[in-house]
CSV table of C-alpha atoms in Angstrom, one decimal:
chain,number,residue,atom,x,y,z
A,1,UNK,CA,0.0,0.0,0.0
A,2,UNK,CA,2.8,2.4,0.7
A,3,UNK,CA,4.0,2.8,-2.9
A,4,UNK,CA,0.4,3.3,-4.0
A,5,UNK,CA,-0.1,6.0,-1.3
A,6,UNK,CA,3.1,7.7,-2.4
A,7,UNK,CA,1.9,7.8,-6.0
A,8,UNK,CA,-1.5,9.2,-5.0
A,9,UNK,CA,0.2,11.8,-2.8
A,10,UNK,CA,2.3,13.0,-5.8
A,11,UNK,CA,-0.8,13.1,-7.9
A,12,UNK,CA,-2.5,15.3,-5.5
A,13,UNK,CA,0.3,17.8,-5.4
A,14,UNK,CA,-0.5,20.8,-7.6
A,15,UNK,CA,1.2,21.2,-10.9
A,16,UNK,CA,2.7,24.7,-10.6
A,17,UNK,CA,2.0,26.4,-13.9
A,18,UNK,CA,0.1,29.0,-15.6
A,19,UNK,CA,-2.1,26.7,-17.5
A,20,UNK,CA,-5.8,26.0,-18.2
A,21,UNK,CA,-5.7,22.3,-18.6
A,22,UNK,CA,-5.3,19.5,-16.0
A,23,UNK,CA,-1.9,17.8,-16.1
A,24,UNK,CA,-0.2,20.4,-18.3
A,25,UNK,CA,2.6,22.6,-17.1
A,26,UNK,CA,5.3,24.6,-19.0
A,27,UNK,CA,7.6,21.6,-18.7
A,28,UNK,CA,5.4,18.6,-18.5
A,29,UNK,CA,2.3,16.8,-19.6
A,30,UNK,CA,1.0,14.0,-17.3
A,31,UNK,CA,-1.1,11.2,-18.5
A,32,UNK,CA,-2.7,8.4,-16.4
A,33,UNK,CA,-2.7,4.7,-16.8
A,34,UNK,CA,-4.7,2.2,-14.8
A,35,UNK,CA,-4.2,-1.5,-15.5
A,36,UNK,CA,-3.0,-4.8,-14.2
A,37,UNK,CA,0.4,-4.5,-12.7
A,38,UNK,CA,-0.3,-7.4,-10.4
A,39,UNK,CA,-2.3,-10.7,-10.5
A,40,UNK,CA,-2.8,-13.3,-13.3
A,41,UNK,CA,-3.0,-10.6,-16.0
A,42,UNK,CA,-0.1,-8.5,-14.8
A,43,UNK,CA,2.0,-9.3,-17.9
A,44,UNK,CA,-0.5,-7.4,-20.0
A,45,UNK,CA,-0.4,-4.2,-17.9
A,46,UNK,CA,3.3,-4.3,-17.5
A,47,UNK,CA,3.8,-4.8,-21.2
A,48,UNK,CA,1.7,-1.9,-22.2
A,49,UNK,CA,3.5,0.3,-19.6
A,50,UNK,CA,6.9,-0.8,-20.7
A,51,UNK,CA,6.2,-0.1,-24.4
A,52,UNK,CA,4.8,3.3,-23.7
A,53,UNK,CA,7.6,4.3,-21.4
A,54,UNK,CA,10.2,3.2,-24.0
A,55,UNK,CA,8.7,5.5,-26.6
A,56,UNK,CA,8.3,8.4,-24.1
A,57,UNK,CA,11.8,8.0,-22.9
A,58,UNK,CA,13.2,8.6,-26.4
A,59,UNK,CA,10.7,11.4,-27.0
A,60,UNK,CA,11.7,13.2,-23.8
A,61,UNK,CA,15.4,12.8,-24.5
A,62,UNK,CA,14.9,14.7,-27.7
A,63,UNK,CA,13.0,17.5,-26.1
A,64,UNK,CA,9.5,16.1,-25.7
A,65,UNK,CA,6.5,17.7,-27.5
A,66,UNK,CA,6.7,21.5,-27.8
A,67,UNK,CA,9.3,21.5,-25.1
A,68,UNK,CA,7.2,19.5,-22.6
A,69,UNK,CA,8.2,16.0,-21.5
A,70,UNK,CA,5.5,13.3,-21.2
A,71,UNK,CA,5.1,11.7,-17.8
A,72,UNK,CA,3.1,8.5,-17.3
A,73,UNK,CA,1.4,8.0,-13.9
A,74,UNK,CA,0.6,4.3,-13.4
A,75,UNK,CA,-1.8,2.7,-10.9
A,76,UNK,CA,-2.6,-1.0,-10.5
A,77,UNK,CA,-6.1,-2.4,-10.8
A,78,UNK,CA,-5.2,-6.1,-10.7
A,79,UNK,CA,-7.6,-6.5,-13.7
A,80,UNK,CA,-10.6,-6.0,-11.4
A,81,UNK,CA,-13.3,-3.5,-12.5
A,82,UNK,CA,-14.0,-2.0,-9.0
A,83,UNK,CA,-10.4,-1.2,-8.5
A,84,UNK,CA,-10.1,0.2,-12.0
A,85,UNK,CA,-13.1,2.5,-11.3
A,86,UNK,CA,-11.7,3.7,-8.0
A,87,UNK,CA,-8.2,4.4,-9.4
A,88,UNK,CA,-9.7,6.2,-12.4
A,89,UNK,CA,-11.7,8.4,-10.1
A,90,UNK,CA,-8.5,9.2,-8.1
A,91,UNK,CA,-6.7,10.3,-11.3
A,92,UNK,CA,-9.6,12.4,-12.6
A,93,UNK,CA,-10.2,14.1,-9.2
A,94,UNK,CA,-6.5,14.8,-8.8
A,95,UNK,CA,-6.8,17.3,-11.7
A,96,UNK,CA,-3.3,16.4,-12.6
A,97,UNK,CA,-3.7,14.1,-15.7
A,98,UNK,CA,-4.3,15.4,-19.1
A,99,UNK,CA,-5.6,12.1,-20.6
A,100,UNK,CA,-6.1,8.5,-19.7
A,101,UNK,CA,-4.1,6.0,-21.7
A,102,UNK,CA,-3.3,2.2,-22.1
A,103,UNK,CA,-6.0,0.6,-19.9
A,104,UNK,CA,-6.2,-3.2,-20.1
A,105,UNK,CA,-9.4,-5.2,-20.5
A,106,UNK,CA,-13.1,-5.0,-21.3
A,107,UNK,CA,-14.6,-5.2,-17.8
A,108,UNK,CA,-12.1,-2.6,-16.5
A,109,UNK,CA,-12.8,-0.3,-19.4
A,110,UNK,CA,-16.5,-0.6,-18.9
A,111,UNK,CA,-16.0,0.4,-15.3
A,112,UNK,CA,-14.0,3.4,-16.2
A,113,UNK,CA,-16.1,4.5,-19.2
A,114,UNK,CA,-19.0,6.4,-17.3
A,115,UNK,CA,-16.4,8.3,-15.2
A,116,UNK,CA,-14.5,9.3,-18.4
A,117,UNK,CA,-17.5,10.4,-20.3
A,118,UNK,CA,-18.9,12.4,-17.4
A,119,UNK,CA,-15.5,14.2,-16.8
A,120,UNK,CA,-14.8,14.5,-20.5
A,121,UNK,CA,-11.3,13.1,-20.3
A,122,UNK,CA,-9.6,11.6,-23.4
A,123,UNK,CA,-9.6,7.8,-23.0
A,124,UNK,CA,-6.9,6.6,-25.4
A,125,UNK,CA,-5.9,3.3,-26.9
A,126,UNK,CA,-7.0,0.7,-24.4
A,127,UNK,CA,-5.8,-2.9,-24.7
A,128,UNK,CA,-9.3,-4.4,-25.7
A,129,UNK,CA,-11.3,-4.9,-28.8
A,130,UNK,CA,-14.7,-4.5,-27.1
A,131,UNK,CA,-17.6,-3.2,-29.2
A,132,UNK,CA,-18.8,-1.0,-26.2
A,133,UNK,CA,-15.7,1.3,-26.8
A,134,UNK,CA,-16.5,1.5,-30.5
A,135,UNK,CA,-20.2,1.5,-31.0
A,136,UNK,CA,-21.7,4.0,-30.6
A,137,UNK,CA,-18.8,6.3,-31.1
A,138,UNK,CA,-17.9,8.1,-27.9
A,139,UNK,CA,-16.3,11.4,-28.6
A,140,UNK,CA,-13.7,11.0,-25.8
A,141,UNK,CA,-12.7,7.4,-26.6
A,142,UNK,CA,-10.2,6.3,-29.2
A,143,UNK,CA,-8.8,2.9,-30.1
A,144,UNK,CA,-5.7,2.1,-32.1
A,145,UNK,CA,-6.3,-1.7,-32.4
A,146,UNK,CA,-8.7,-3.7,-34.5
A,147,UNK,CA,-11.9,-5.0,-32.7
A,148,UNK,CA,-12.8,-8.4,-31.4
A,149,UNK,CA,-15.3,-8.5,-34.3
A,150,UNK,CA,-12.4,-8.2,-36.7
A,151,UNK,CA,-10.3,-10.8,-34.9
A,152,UNK,CA,-13.1,-13.4,-34.5
A,153,UNK,CA,-14.0,-13.0,-38.2
A,154,UNK,CA,-10.4,-13.7,-39.2
A,155,UNK,CA,-10.1,-16.7,-36.9
A,156,UNK,CA,-13.4,-18.3,-38.0
A,157,UNK,CA,-12.6,-17.7,-41.6
A,158,UNK,CA,-9.3,-19.6,-41.2
A,159,UNK,CA,-10.9,-22.5,-39.2
A,160,UNK,CA,-13.7,-22.8,-41.7
A,161,UNK,CA,-11.9,-22.1,-45.0
A,162,UNK,CA,-8.5,-23.7,-44.3
A,163,UNK,CA,-9.4,-26.6,-42.0
A,164,UNK,CA,-13.1,-27.1,-42.8
A,165,UNK,CA,-14.0,-27.3,-39.1
A,166,UNK,CA,-17.6,-26.9,-37.9
A,167,UNK,CA,-17.7,-28.0,-34.2
A,168,UNK,CA,-16.2,-24.9,-32.6
A,169,UNK,CA,-16.7,-24.6,-28.9
A,170,UNK,CA,-16.3,-21.6,-26.6
A,171,UNK,CA,-14.4,-21.5,-23.3
A,172,UNK,CA,-14.9,-18.0,-22.0
A,173,UNK,CA,-14.3,-15.7,-19.1
A,174,UNK,CA,-17.7,-15.1,-17.4
A,175,UNK,CA,-17.8,-11.4,-17.8
A,176,UNK,CA,-18.1,-8.6,-20.4
A,177,UNK,CA,-14.9,-9.6,-22.0
A,178,UNK,CA,-16.2,-13.1,-22.6
A,179,UNK,CA,-19.5,-11.7,-23.9
A,180,UNK,CA,-17.7,-9.3,-26.3
A,181,UNK,CA,-15.8,-12.1,-28.0
A,182,UNK,CA,-18.7,-14.5,-27.9
A,183,UNK,CA,-20.8,-12.0,-29.8
A,184,UNK,CA,-18.1,-11.8,-32.5
A,185,UNK,CA,-17.7,-15.5,-32.7
A,186,UNK,CA,-21.4,-16.2,-32.9
A,187,UNK,CA,-21.8,-13.6,-35.7
A,188,UNK,CA,-18.8,-15.0,-37.7
A,189,UNK,CA,-20.2,-18.6,-37.4
A,190,UNK,CA,-23.7,-17.5,-38.3
A,191,UNK,CA,-22.4,-16.1,-41.6
A,192,UNK,CA,-21.3,-19.6,-42.4
A,193,UNK,CA,-24.5,-21.3,-41.3
A,194,UNK,CA,-22.9,-22.5,-38.1
A,195,UNK,CA,-23.4,-21.9,-34.3
A,196,UNK,CA,-21.3,-22.2,-31.3
A,197,UNK,CA,-20.9,-26.0,-30.7
A,198,UNK,CA,-20.8,-25.7,-26.9
A,199,UNK,CA,-20.1,-23.1,-24.2
A,200,UNK,CA,-18.2,-23.4,-21.0
A,201,UNK,CA,-17.4,-20.5,-18.6
A,202,UNK,CA,-14.6,-19.8,-16.1
A,203,UNK,CA,-14.3,-17.0,-13.6
A,204,UNK,CA,-12.0,-13.9,-14.2
A,205,UNK,CA,-8.6,-14.3,-12.5
A,206,UNK,CA,-9.3,-17.9,-11.6
A,207,UNK,CA,-7.1,-20.9,-12.5
A,208,UNK,CA,-9.7,-23.5,-11.5
A,209,UNK,CA,-10.2,-24.9,-15.0
A,210,UNK,CA,-10.5,-28.7,-14.4
A,211,UNK,CA,-14.3,-28.7,-14.4
A,212,UNK,CA,-14.3,-26.7,-17.6
A,213,UNK,CA,-12.0,-29.1,-19.4
A,214,UNK,CA,-14.2,-32.0,-18.3
A,215,UNK,CA,-17.2,-30.3,-19.8
A,216,UNK,CA,-15.4,-29.7,-23.1
A,217,UNK,CA,-14.3,-33.3,-23.2
A,218,UNK,CA,-18.0,-34.3,-23.2
A,219,UNK,CA,-18.7,-32.0,-26.2
A,220,UNK,CA,-15.8,-33.3,-28.3
A,221,UNK,CA,-15.2,-30.0,-30.2
A,222,UNK,CA,-12.9,-29.9,-33.2
A,223,UNK,CA,-11.6,-26.5,-31.9
A,224,UNK,CA,-11.9,-24.5,-28.7
A,225,UNK,CA,-12.1,-20.7,-29.0
A,226,UNK,CA,-10.6,-19.5,-25.7
A,227,UNK,CA,-11.4,-16.1,-24.1
A,228,UNK,CA,-9.5,-15.3,-21.0
A,229,UNK,CA,-5.9,-14.6,-19.8
A,230,UNK,CA,-2.6,-16.2,-20.6
A,231,UNK,CA,-2.3,-18.1,-17.3
A,232,UNK,CA,-5.8,-19.5,-17.7
A,233,UNK,CA,-5.2,-20.7,-21.2
A,234,UNK,CA,-1.9,-22.3,-20.2
A,235,UNK,CA,-3.6,-24.1,-17.3
A,236,UNK,CA,-6.5,-25.2,-19.6
A,237,UNK,CA,-4.2,-26.7,-22.2
A,238,UNK,CA,-2.1,-28.5,-19.6
A,239,UNK,CA,-5.3,-29.9,-18.0
A,240,UNK,CA,-6.7,-30.8,-21.4
A,241,UNK,CA,-3.5,-32.7,-22.3
A,242,UNK,CA,-3.6,-34.6,-19.0
A,243,UNK,CA,-7.3,-35.4,-19.5
A,244,UNK,CA,-6.8,-36.7,-23.0
A,245,UNK,CA,-8.8,-34.0,-24.7
A,246,UNK,CA,-7.5,-33.8,-28.3
A,247,UNK,CA,-8.6,-30.5,-29.9
A,248,UNK,CA,-7.2,-27.3,-31.3
A,249,UNK,CA,-7.1,-24.2,-29.1
A,250,UNK,CA,-7.4,-20.7,-30.7
A,251,UNK,CA,-7.6,-17.3,-29.1
A,252,UNK,CA,-7.5,-13.5,-29.7
A,253,UNK,CA,-4.7,-11.0,-29.1
A,254,UNK,CA,-5.8,-10.2,-25.5
A,255,UNK,CA,-4.1,-13.4,-24.4
A,256,UNK,CA,-0.7,-11.7,-24.2
A,257,UNK,CA,1.3,-13.8,-26.5
A,258,UNK,CA,4.7,-13.8,-25.0
A,259,UNK,CA,3.3,-14.3,-21.5
A,260,UNK,CA,1.3,-17.2,-22.7
A,261,UNK,CA,4.2,-18.8,-24.5
A,262,UNK,CA,6.3,-18.6,-21.3
A,263,UNK,CA,3.5,-20.0,-19.1
A,264,UNK,CA,2.5,-22.8,-21.5
A,265,UNK,CA,6.0,-24.0,-22.6
A,266,UNK,CA,5.9,-26.8,-25.1
A,267,UNK,CA,2.2,-27.4,-24.4
A,268,UNK,CA,1.5,-24.1,-26.2
A,269,UNK,CA,2.8,-25.4,-29.6
A,270,UNK,CA,0.0,-25.3,-32.2
A,271,UNK,CA,-2.1,-22.6,-30.6
A,272,UNK,CA,-3.3,-20.0,-33.1
A,273,UNK,CA,-3.6,-16.4,-32.0
A,274,UNK,CA,-4.9,-13.4,-33.9
A,275,UNK,CA,-2.8,-10.3,-33.5
A,276,UNK,CA,-3.7,-6.6,-34.0
A,277,UNK,CA,0.0,-5.5,-34.2
A,278,UNK,CA,2.6,-6.5,-36.7
A,279,UNK,CA,5.3,-8.9,-35.6
A,280,UNK,CA,7.6,-7.3,-33.0
A,281,UNK,CA,10.4,-9.5,-34.4
A,282,UNK,CA,10.1,-8.1,-38.0
A,283,UNK,CA,12.4,-5.1,-38.1
A,284,UNK,CA,11.8,-4.5,-41.8
A,285,UNK,CA,9.0,-2.1,-40.7
A,286,UNK,CA,10.7,1.1,-39.5
A,287,UNK,CA,8.2,1.4,-36.6
A,288,UNK,CA,9.3,-2.1,-35.3
A,289,UNK,CA,13.0,-1.3,-35.8
A,290,UNK,CA,12.6,1.9,-33.7
A,291,UNK,CA,10.6,-0.1,-31.1
A,292,UNK,CA,13.3,-2.8,-30.8
A,293,UNK,CA,16.0,-0.2,-30.5
A,294,UNK,CA,14.2,1.7,-27.7
A,295,UNK,CA,13.1,-1.4,-25.8
A,296,UNK,CA,16.6,-3.0,-25.8
A,297,UNK,CA,16.9,-6.7,-25.2
A,298,UNK,CA,14.1,-7.0,-22.6
A,299,UNK,CA,10.4,-7.0,-23.0
A,300,UNK,CA,10.1,-7.5,-26.8
A,301,UNK,CA,6.6,-8.7,-27.6
A,302,UNK,CA,3.2,-7.9,-29.1
A,303,UNK,CA,1.8,-6.3,-25.9
A,304,UNK,CA,4.7,-3.9,-25.4
A,305,UNK,CA,4.6,-3.0,-29.1
A,306,UNK,CA,1.0,-2.0,-28.7
A,307,UNK,CA,1.9,0.3,-25.8
A,308,UNK,CA,4.7,1.7,-27.9
A,309,UNK,CA,2.4,2.3,-30.9
A,310,UNK,CA,-0.2,4.0,-28.7
A,311,UNK,CA,2.4,6.3,-27.3
A,312,UNK,CA,3.6,7.2,-30.8
A,313,UNK,CA,0.1,8.0,-32.0
A,314,UNK,CA,-0.6,10.1,-28.9
A,315,UNK,CA,2.7,12.1,-29.3
A,316,UNK,CA,2.0,12.8,-33.0
A,317,UNK,CA,-1.6,14.0,-32.1
A,318,UNK,CA,-0.2,16.1,-29.3
A,319,UNK,CA,2.3,17.7,-31.7
A,320,UNK,CA,-0.4,18.6,-34.1
A,321,UNK,CA,-2.5,20.0,-31.3
A,322,UNK,CA,0.0,22.9,-31.0
A,323,UNK,CA,2.1,24.5,-28.2
A,324,UNK,CA,-1.0,25.2,-26.0
A,325,UNK,CA,-2.6,21.8,-25.7
A,326,UNK,CA,-6.1,21.3,-24.5
A,327,UNK,CA,-8.3,18.2,-24.2
A,328,UNK,CA,-10.8,19.6,-26.7
A,329,UNK,CA,-8.0,20.4,-29.1
A,330,UNK,CA,-6.5,16.9,-28.8
A,331,UNK,CA,-9.9,15.4,-29.7
A,332,UNK,CA,-10.3,17.7,-32.7
A,333,UNK,CA,-6.9,16.6,-34.0
A,334,UNK,CA,-7.5,12.9,-33.3
A,335,UNK,CA,-10.8,13.0,-35.3
A,336,UNK,CA,-8.9,13.8,-38.4
A,337,UNK,CA,-5.6,12.2,-37.7
A,338,UNK,CA,-4.1,10.0,-40.5
A,339,UNK,CA,-0.5,8.9,-39.9
A,340,UNK,CA,1.9,6.1,-40.7
A,341,UNK,CA,4.5,5.9,-37.9
A,342,UNK,CA,6.6,3.4,-39.9
A,343,UNK,CA,4.7,0.6,-41.6
A,344,UNK,CA,1.5,0.6,-39.6
A,345,UNK,CA,-1.1,3.2,-40.8
A,346,UNK,CA,-3.5,4.7,-38.3
A,347,UNK,CA,-6.5,6.8,-39.3
A,348,UNK,CA,-9.5,8.2,-37.4
A,349,UNK,CA,-12.5,10.2,-38.4
A,350,UNK,CA,-15.4,11.8,-36.5
A,351,UNK,CA,-17.5,8.7,-37.2
A,352,UNK,CA,-14.7,6.1,-36.7
A,353,UNK,CA,-12.5,6.2,-33.6
A,354,UNK,CA,-10.7,2.9,-34.4
A,355,UNK,CA,-7.4,3.6,-36.0
A,356,UNK,CA,-6.6,0.2,-37.5
A,357,UNK,CA,-8.6,-2.8,-38.8
A,358,UNK,CA,-5.5,-5.0,-39.4
A,359,UNK,CA,-5.5,-8.5,-38.1
A,360,UNK,CA,-2.5,-10.9,-38.3
A,361,UNK,CA,-2.6,-14.6,-37.8
A,362,UNK,CA,0.1,-16.4,-35.8
A,363,UNK,CA,0.9,-19.9,-34.7
A,364,UNK,CA,2.8,-20.7,-31.5
A,365,UNK,CA,5.8,-22.9,-32.3
A,366,UNK,CA,9.1,-23.5,-30.5
A,367,UNK,CA,8.8,-20.6,-28.1
A,368,UNK,CA,7.5,-17.9,-30.4
A,369,UNK,CA,4.3,-16.9,-32.2
A,370,UNK,CA,5.1,-17.3,-35.9
A,371,UNK,CA,3.2,-15.2,-38.5
A,372,UNK,CA,1.3,-17.5,-40.9
A,373,UNK,CA,-1.1,-16.9,-43.8
A,374,UNK,CA,-3.3,-20.0,-43.3
A,375,UNK,CA,-4.0,-22.8,-40.8
A,376,UNK,CA,-2.7,-26.3,-41.2
C-alpha cells in the first residue's frame, strides 16, 4: 500500500504552472494509466506500460512535445473493475492528468467509461477490442487496435476455409470480455451457417479450470475458442492434455502472446492467436525497428509493441494540437488524424474512432508466435 499511497500523494500535489488544462505545465504533460500491474493478467499491464515508457523516454530525450516531457502516472487495478473505477476516479479528481491511456481489459474499461464520459477526459488506446468502446462512437474514446469482431471473423474464416472445421466450442471468461468475444464468434459462425458448438465458462482471474475441461471433453469439439488470460489458457491446455482432450485451441490478441508462451511451454505449440499489431520481431518495418532499439533486449513482444504504438500516436496527435494543448484540441486533432508511424497506418474520423482494422494470424511454435497466412 505504501508505494500506491506515495503515487497518489504525488498526484494530488498541484502542478505549478500558468495553464488552463489539467496535467499540463510549461515543462510537463502528465497522462494516467490504470491497468493490471499485479495478478494473473499482470504481464499485459506491464507490457503496455513498458512499451509506452520506452517511446516516451526517447521522445523526452529529444525535447518532448513543444518543449514538454511526457510523464506516465501508473496505478494498479489487478484486472478488477471495481479497483479500476476507484483508481480512475482518483486520477480524474486529482486534476493532474491530461488524458487516460493504455488501460487493459473490457470489464475494467466498462467500469471506467462512465467516469471518463462524465468528466470529458480523453480515454486513449486501451488494450481491448470490445464493441462497447467503439459503437456508438464516444467522442472522448479512441482505439488504435482492431476490434474483437475483426479478430473473430479472421479466426473463424481460417478455421472454416483452411481446415473445414464446424464443431467450434467456446471457453470464455464469465464477464463482459467473454461476452464481447462471444458476440463476434457467434456472428462469424452464423455467416457460415454454423453456431457455437458448446459453451463453458470460467471466472475472471481464476485458474480453476478442471471442471471446464471435463465439460469440453464431453462436447468433443474440433476446436476450442478460448477467451481469457494467458495463465488461464496455459492451465487449460495442460489440463486438457492430461485429461486426453484432443482438440485445437485458438484465441485472440488479449491473451498476451509472450506471457502465454512462457506460461505454457511446449504445451503451447500449435495454438493459433490473432494479433492486432505486426510482428515485434520483424524489423523490416521502421516502426518495429525503432521499437526494438528503444526497448533494448528485454520485453520484446506484441503487448509492449501495442503500448509503444499507442504512445507514438498520442505524441503525434499532441504535436499537431500545438504548443498550448487542450483536451478539446486533442480530440479535434485525433478525429482527423491520418498517420503512418513506420509501416502501420493509423487513421481516425469523427465517425470512426478505431485507428486500424488490421488482423494478423500467428501460430505458436518453438517458443514464439510465428506469423502464418493460413492454418494447417
